[in-house]
Amino acid sequence: MSTRQCFLPPIEKSLILSFALLASLSLTAAWSDAEQGINNRFERGVRYLEAEQYDLALAEFLSLEQEFGTSADIRSLAQYYIGFVHQELNDLSPAASAYQEALALKAPQEVHANTHLQLGIVYKLQGKLSLAENHLKQSLILLPAAGQSHTHLGDVYLLQRRFNAAEKAYGAGIRL
């Protein structure tokens, strides 16, 4: 029996994981062998995550982060996934720290948008509602068509007893 608390349905989790990876790694049209090797390692880490092999996923992403410490794009994506692993393990403080580090680095807009979304979810779970609201709004600024951001923002508004704002956010999420 697993002791972790999964916050995302498997299909939703898979989409989030794949979206961030594809968005960040599809920037280069022609892959060199080194770039393809990095891509393969991120894909392997994502497969570990999807298979709930969190220790292997964490090791893969930590290895990438350490090995390519001078590349902000790679470090940012590795930190995003490190945060995601911790979030899946319900280790919310390390997840928030990893997401914050990912946001401090240069990265494609889609990676930052997904990082803001996940950090907003973590803060919502921690009861830090104003921080959650801020990050979810940042996610929407970077990726306006993110239905999940609207839904989680609706949750935050509901917890804040801002019912009209919650209804609008949920409605926007449903439309998307």
PDB file of C-alpha atoms in Angstrom:
ATOM      1  CA  MET A   1       0.000   0.000   0.000  1.00  0.00           C
ATOM      2  CA  SER A   2       1.371   3.385  -0.979  1.00  0.00           C
ATOM      3  CA  THR A   3       1.803   6.094   1.632  1.00  0.00           C
ATOM      4  CA  ARG A   4       1.947   8.942  -0.865  1.00  0.00           C
ATOM      5  CA  GLN A   5      -0.959  11.206  -1.669  1.00  0.00           C
ATOM      6  CA  CYS A   6      -1.440  11.729  -5.399  1.00  0.00           C
ATOM      7  CA  PHE A   7      -2.992  15.076  -6.236  1.00  0.00           C
ATOM      8  CA  LEU A   8      -3.471  14.622  -9.964  1.00  0.00           C
ATOM      9  CA  PRO A   9      -5.312  11.956 -11.932  1.00  0.00           C
ATOM     10  CA  PRO A  10      -2.872   9.866 -14.024  1.00  0.00           C
ATOM     11  CA  ILE A  11      -4.002  11.306 -17.374  1.00  0.00           C
ATOM     12  CA  GLU A  12      -3.728  14.892 -16.114  1.00  0.00           C
ATOM     13  CA  LYS A  13      -0.330  14.165 -14.578  1.00  0.00           C
ATOM     14  CA  SER A  14       0.885  12.628 -17.816  1.00  0.00           C
ATOM     15  CA  LEU A  15      -0.244  15.641 -19.837  1.00  0.00           C
ATOM     16  CA  ILE A  16       1.472  18.106 -17.491  1.00  0.00           C
ATOM     17  CA  LEU A  17       4.698  16.123 -17.506  1.00  0.00           C
ATOM     18  CA  SER A  18       4.764  15.728 -21.265  1.00  0.00           C
ATOM     19  CA  PHE A  19       3.746  19.326 -21.966  1.00  0.00           C
ATOM     20  CA  ALA A  20       6.591  20.854 -19.996  1.00  0.00           C
ATOM     21  CA  LEU A  21       9.114  18.453 -21.493  1.00  0.00           C
ATOM     22  CA  LEU A  22       7.992  18.935 -25.081  1.00  0.00           C
ATOM     23  CA  ALA A  23       7.710  22.702 -24.749  1.00  0.00           C
ATOM     24  CA  SER A  24      11.221  23.090 -23.477  1.00  0.00           C
ATOM     25  CA  LEU A  25      12.982  20.533 -25.620  1.00  0.00           C
ATOM     26  CA  SER A  26      11.312  21.309 -28.949  1.00  0.00           C
ATOM     27  CA  LEU A  27      13.069  24.657 -29.283  1.00  0.00           C
ATOM     28  CA  THR A  28      15.869  23.254 -31.399  1.00  0.00           C
ATOM     29  CA  ALA A  29      14.992  21.893 -34.822  1.00  0.00           C
ATOM     30  CA  ALA A  30      18.127  19.780 -35.332  1.00  0.00           C
ATOM     31  CA  TRP A  31      19.302  17.749 -32.369  1.00  0.00           C
ATOM     32  CA  SER A  32      22.968  17.078 -31.842  1.00  0.00           C
ATOM     33  CA  ASP A  33      23.893  13.776 -30.245  1.00  0.00           C
ATOM     34  CA  ALA A  34      24.445  15.498 -26.880  1.00  0.00           C
ATOM     35  CA  GLU A  35      21.078  17.245 -27.015  1.00  0.00           C
ATOM     36  CA  GLN A  36      19.359  13.983 -27.967  1.00  0.00           C
ATOM     37  CA  GLY A  37      21.062  12.302 -25.016  1.00  0.00           C
ATOM     38  CA  ILE A  38      19.741  14.987 -22.643  1.00  0.00           C
ATOM     39  CA  ASN A  39      16.279  14.650 -24.167  1.00  0.00           C
ATOM     40  CA  ASN A  40      16.410  10.874 -23.684  1.00  0.00           C
ATOM     41  CA  ARG A  41      17.362  11.304 -20.033  1.00  0.00           C
ATOM     42  CA  PHE A  42      14.455  13.686 -19.377  1.00  0.00           C
ATOM     43  CA  GLU A  43      12.107  11.265 -21.129  1.00  0.00           C
ATOM     44  CA  ARG A  44      13.434   8.410 -18.996  1.00  0.00           C
ATOM     45  CA  GLY A  45      12.840  10.486 -15.849  1.00  0.00           C
ATOM     46  CA  VAL A  46       9.284  11.234 -16.974  1.00  0.00           C
ATOM     47  CA  ARG A  47       8.680   7.527 -17.611  1.00  0.00           C
ATOM     48  CA  TYR A  48       9.905   6.801 -14.078  1.00  0.00           C
ATOM     49  CA  LEU A  49       7.486   9.426 -12.769  1.00  0.00           C
ATOM     50  CA  GLU A  50       4.571   7.970 -14.706  1.00  0.00           C
ATOM     51  CA  ALA A  51       5.471   4.502 -13.387  1.00  0.00           C
ATOM     52  CA  GLU A  52       5.591   5.948  -9.852  1.00  0.00           C
ATOM     53  CA  GLN A  53       9.272   4.999  -9.491  1.00  0.00           C
ATOM     54  CA  TYR A  54       9.990   8.215  -7.638  1.00  0.00           C
ATOM     55  CA  ASP A  55      13.450   7.341  -6.362  1.00  0.00           C
ATOM     56  CA  LEU A  56      14.648   6.636  -9.919  1.00  0.00           C
ATOM     57  CA  ALA A  57      12.960   9.750 -11.284  1.00  0.00           C
ATOM     58  CA  LEU A  58      14.480  11.943  -8.593  1.00  0.00           C
ATOM     59  CA  ALA A  59      17.931  10.455  -9.187  1.00  0.00           C
ATOM     60  CA  GLU A  60      17.641  11.099 -12.934  1.00  0.00           C
ATOM     61  CA  PHE A  61      16.553  14.721 -12.542  1.00  0.00           C
ATOM     62  CA  LEU A  62      19.122  15.448  -9.806  1.00  0.00           C
ATOM     63  CA  SER A  63      21.820  13.995 -12.024  1.00  0.00           C
ATOM     64  CA  LEU A  64      20.758  16.202 -14.941  1.00  0.00           C
ATOM     65  CA  GLU A  65      20.620  19.271 -12.700  1.00  0.00           C
ATOM     66  CA  GLN A  66      24.113  18.639 -11.323  1.00  0.00           C
ATOM     67  CA  GLU A  67      25.672  17.634 -14.620  1.00  0.00           C
ATOM     68  CA  PHE A  68      24.349  20.630 -16.554  1.00  0.00           C
ATOM     69  CA  GLY A  69      24.544  23.242 -13.807  1.00  0.00           C
ATOM     70  CA  THR A  70      25.693  25.930 -16.214  1.00  0.00           C
ATOM     71  CA  SER A  71      22.674  25.594 -18.517  1.00  0.00           C
ATOM     72  CA  ALA A  72      19.744  27.570 -17.087  1.00  0.00           C
ATOM     73  CA  ASP A  73      17.234  25.879 -19.421  1.00  0.00           C
ATOM     74  CA  ILE A  74      18.253  22.377 -18.384  1.00  0.00           C
ATOM     75  CA  ARG A  75      18.559  23.252 -14.688  1.00  0.00           C
ATOM     76  CA  SER A  76      15.155  24.956 -14.722  1.00  0.00           C
ATOM     77  CA  LEU A  77      13.448  21.956 -16.287  1.00  0.00           C
ATOM     78  CA  ALA A  78      15.275  19.556 -13.953  1.00  0.00           C
ATOM     79  CA  GLN A  79      14.183  21.640 -10.934  1.00  0.00           C
ATOM     80  CA  TYR A  80      10.598  21.642 -12.232  1.00  0.00           C
ATOM     81  CA  TYR A  81      10.620  17.851 -12.346  1.00  0.00           C
ATOM     82  CA  ILE A  82      12.384  17.579  -8.981  1.00  0.00           C
ATOM     83  CA  GLY A  83       9.560  19.680  -7.569  1.00  0.00           C
ATOM     84  CA  PHE A  84       7.014  17.454  -9.271  1.00  0.00           C
ATOM     85  CA  VAL A  85       8.556  14.317  -7.745  1.00  0.00           C
ATOM     86  CA  HIS A  86       8.453  15.874  -4.273  1.00  0.00           C
ATOM     87  CA  GLN A  87       4.869  17.007  -4.854  1.00  0.00           C
ATOM     88  CA  GLU A  88       3.844  13.477  -5.811  1.00  0.00           C
ATOM     89  CA  LEU A  89       5.485  12.224  -2.610  1.00  0.00           C
ATOM     90  CA  ASN A  90       3.552  14.862  -0.632  1.00  0.00           C
ATOM     91  CA  ASP A  91       6.847  16.510   0.387  1.00  0.00           C
ATOM     92  CA  LEU A  92       5.432  19.978  -0.142  1.00  0.00           C
ATOM     93  CA  SER A  93       8.226  22.144   1.280  1.00  0.00           C
ATOM     94  CA  PRO A  94      10.966  20.576  -0.895  1.00  0.00           C
ATOM     95  CA  ALA A  95       8.556  20.766  -3.849  1.00  0.00           C
ATOM     96  CA  ALA A  96       8.017  24.493  -3.280  1.00  0.00           C
ATOM     97  CA  SER A  97      11.766  25.064  -2.975  1.00  0.00           C
ATOM     98  CA  ALA A  98      12.483  23.249  -6.234  1.00  0.00           C
ATOM     99  CA  TYR A  99       9.732  25.142  -8.059  1.00  0.00           C
ATOM    100  CA  GLN A 100      11.040  28.463  -6.721  1.00  0.00           C
ATOM    101  CA  GLU A 101      14.520  27.591  -7.936  1.00  0.00           C
ATOM    102  CA  ALA A 102      13.117  26.683 -11.360  1.00  0.00           C
ATOM    103  CA  LEU A 103      11.391  30.069 -11.554  1.00  0.00           C
ATOM    104  CA  ALA A 104      14.628  31.874 -10.677  1.00  0.00           C
ATOM    105  CA  LEU A 105      16.288  30.461 -13.803  1.00  0.00           C
ATOM    106  CA  LYS A 106      15.842  31.360 -17.459  1.00  0.00           C
ATOM    107  CA  ALA A 107      13.454  28.915 -19.114  1.00  0.00           C
ATOM    108  CA  PRO A 108      10.853  28.744 -21.878  1.00  0.00           C
ATOM    109  CA  GLN A 109       7.536  30.427 -21.080  1.00  0.00           C
ATOM    110  CA  GLU A 110       5.668  27.099 -20.975  1.00  0.00           C
ATOM    111  CA  VAL A 111       8.026  25.720 -18.329  1.00  0.00           C
ATOM    112  CA  HIS A 112       7.584  28.803 -16.152  1.00  0.00           C
ATOM    113  CA  ALA A 113       3.803  28.691 -16.671  1.00  0.00           C
ATOM    114  CA  ASN A 114       3.636  25.057 -15.543  1.00  0.00           C
ATOM    115  CA  THR A 115       5.987  25.785 -12.645  1.00  0.00           C
ATOM    116  CA  HIS A 116       3.735  28.632 -11.463  1.00  0.00           C
ATOM    117  CA  LEU A 117       0.737  26.289 -11.767  1.00  0.00           C
ATOM    118  CA  GLN A 118       2.367  23.550  -9.695  1.00  0.00           C
ATOM    119  CA  LEU A 119       3.696  26.017  -7.123  1.00  0.00           C
ATOM    120  CA  GLY A 120       0.189  27.467  -6.825  1.00  0.00           C
ATOM    121  CA  ILE A 121      -1.176  23.977  -6.187  1.00  0.00           C
ATOM    122  CA  VAL A 122       1.474  23.327  -3.524  1.00  0.00           C
ATOM    123  CA  TYR A 123       0.738  26.615  -1.776  1.00  0.00           C
ATOM    124  CA  LYS A 124      -3.009  25.872  -1.916  1.00  0.00           C
ATOM    125  CA  LEU A 125      -2.375  22.519  -0.239  1.00  0.00           C
ATOM    126  CA  GLN A 126      -0.245  24.234   2.405  1.00  0.00           C
ATOM    127  CA  GLY A 127      -3.017  26.764   3.083  1.00  0.00           C
ATOM    128  CA  LYS A 128      -0.926  29.679   1.797  1.00  0.00           C
ATOM    129  CA  LEU A 129      -3.812  31.001  -0.221  1.00  0.00           C
ATOM    130  CA  SER A 130      -2.493  34.440  -1.190  1.00  0.00           C
ATOM    131  CA  LEU A 131       0.736  32.882  -2.509  1.00  0.00           C
ATOM    132  CA  ALA A 132      -1.289  30.227  -4.326  1.00  0.00           C
ATOM    133  CA  GLU A 133      -3.475  32.904  -5.902  1.00  0.00           C
ATOM    134  CA  ASN A 134      -0.451  34.913  -7.051  1.00  0.00           C
ATOM    135  CA  HIS A 135       1.244  31.936  -8.712  1.00  0.00           C
ATOM    136  CA  LEU A 136      -1.934  30.687 -10.347  1.00  0.00           C
ATOM    137  CA  LYS A 137      -2.521  34.160 -11.789  1.00  0.00           C
ATOM    138  CA  GLN A 138       1.082  34.199 -13.062  1.00  0.00           C
ATOM    139  CA  SER A 139       0.431  30.860 -14.725  1.00  0.00           C
ATOM    140  CA  LEU A 140      -2.582  32.350 -16.499  1.00  0.00           C
ATOM    141  CA  ILE A 141      -0.597  35.374 -17.657  1.00  0.00           C
ATOM    142  CA  LEU A 142       2.010  33.094 -19.231  1.00  0.00           C
ATOM    143  CA  LEU A 143      -0.449  30.511 -20.548  1.00  0.00           C
ATOM    144  CA  PRO A 144      -3.981  31.998 -20.733  1.00  0.00           C
ATOM    145  CA  ALA A 145      -5.548  28.835 -22.139  1.00  0.00           C
ATOM    146  CA  ALA A 146      -4.585  26.684 -19.141  1.00  0.00           C
ATOM    147  CA  GLY A 147      -7.887  25.355 -17.866  1.00  0.00           C
ATOM    148  CA  GLN A 148      -6.224  23.765 -14.845  1.00  0.00           C
ATOM    149  CA  SER A 149      -4.980  27.130 -13.635  1.00  0.00           C
ATOM    150  CA  HIS A 150      -8.523  28.497 -13.710  1.00  0.00           C
ATOM    151  CA  THR A 151      -9.824  25.471 -11.817  1.00  0.00           C
ATOM    152  CA  HIS A 152      -7.196  25.668  -9.089  1.00  0.00           C
ATOM    153  CA  LEU A 153      -7.683  29.422  -8.862  1.00  0.00           C
ATOM    154  CA  GLY A 154     -11.390  28.718  -8.377  1.00  0.00           C
ATOM    155  CA  ASP A 155     -10.477  26.365  -5.535  1.00  0.00           C
ATOM    156  CA  VAL A 156      -8.390  29.102  -3.897  1.00  0.00           C
ATOM    157  CA  TYR A 157     -11.228  31.606  -4.220  1.00  0.00           C
ATOM    158  CA  LEU A 158     -13.630  29.066  -2.747  1.00  0.00           C
ATOM    159  CA  LEU A 159     -11.321  28.532   0.236  1.00  0.00           C
ATOM    160  CA  GLN A 160     -11.153  32.316   0.630  1.00  0.00           C
ATOM    161  CA  ARG A 161     -14.982  32.395   0.521  1.00  0.00           C
ATOM    162  CA  ARG A 162     -14.888  34.616  -2.581  1.00  0.00           C
ATOM    163  CA  PHE A 163     -17.751  32.788  -4.230  1.00  0.00           C
ATOM    164  CA  ASN A 164     -18.352  35.079  -7.227  1.00  0.00           C
ATOM    165  CA  ALA A 165     -14.666  34.988  -8.162  1.00  0.00           C
ATOM    166  CA  ALA A 166     -14.660  31.183  -7.724  1.00  0.00           C
ATOM    167  CA  GLU A 167     -17.671  30.825 -10.005  1.00  0.00           C
ATOM    168  CA  LYS A 168     -15.993  32.946 -12.701  1.00  0.00           C
ATOM    169  CA  ALA A 169     -12.724  31.008 -12.466  1.00  0.00           C
ATOM    170  CA  TYR A 170     -14.480  27.647 -12.633  1.00  0.00           C
ATOM    171  CA  GLY A 171     -16.544  28.866 -15.588  1.00  0.00           C
ATOM    172  CA  ALA A 172     -13.406  29.950 -17.445  1.00  0.00           C
ATOM    173  CA  GLY A 173     -11.828  26.554 -16.756  1.00  0.00           C
ATOM    174  CA  ILE A 174     -14.889  24.731 -18.031  1.00  0.00           C
ATOM    175  CA  ARG A 175     -14.978  26.832 -21.225  1.00  0.00           C
ATOM    176  CA  LEU A 176     -11.386  25.887 -21.947  1.00  0.00           C
TER     177      LEU A 176
END
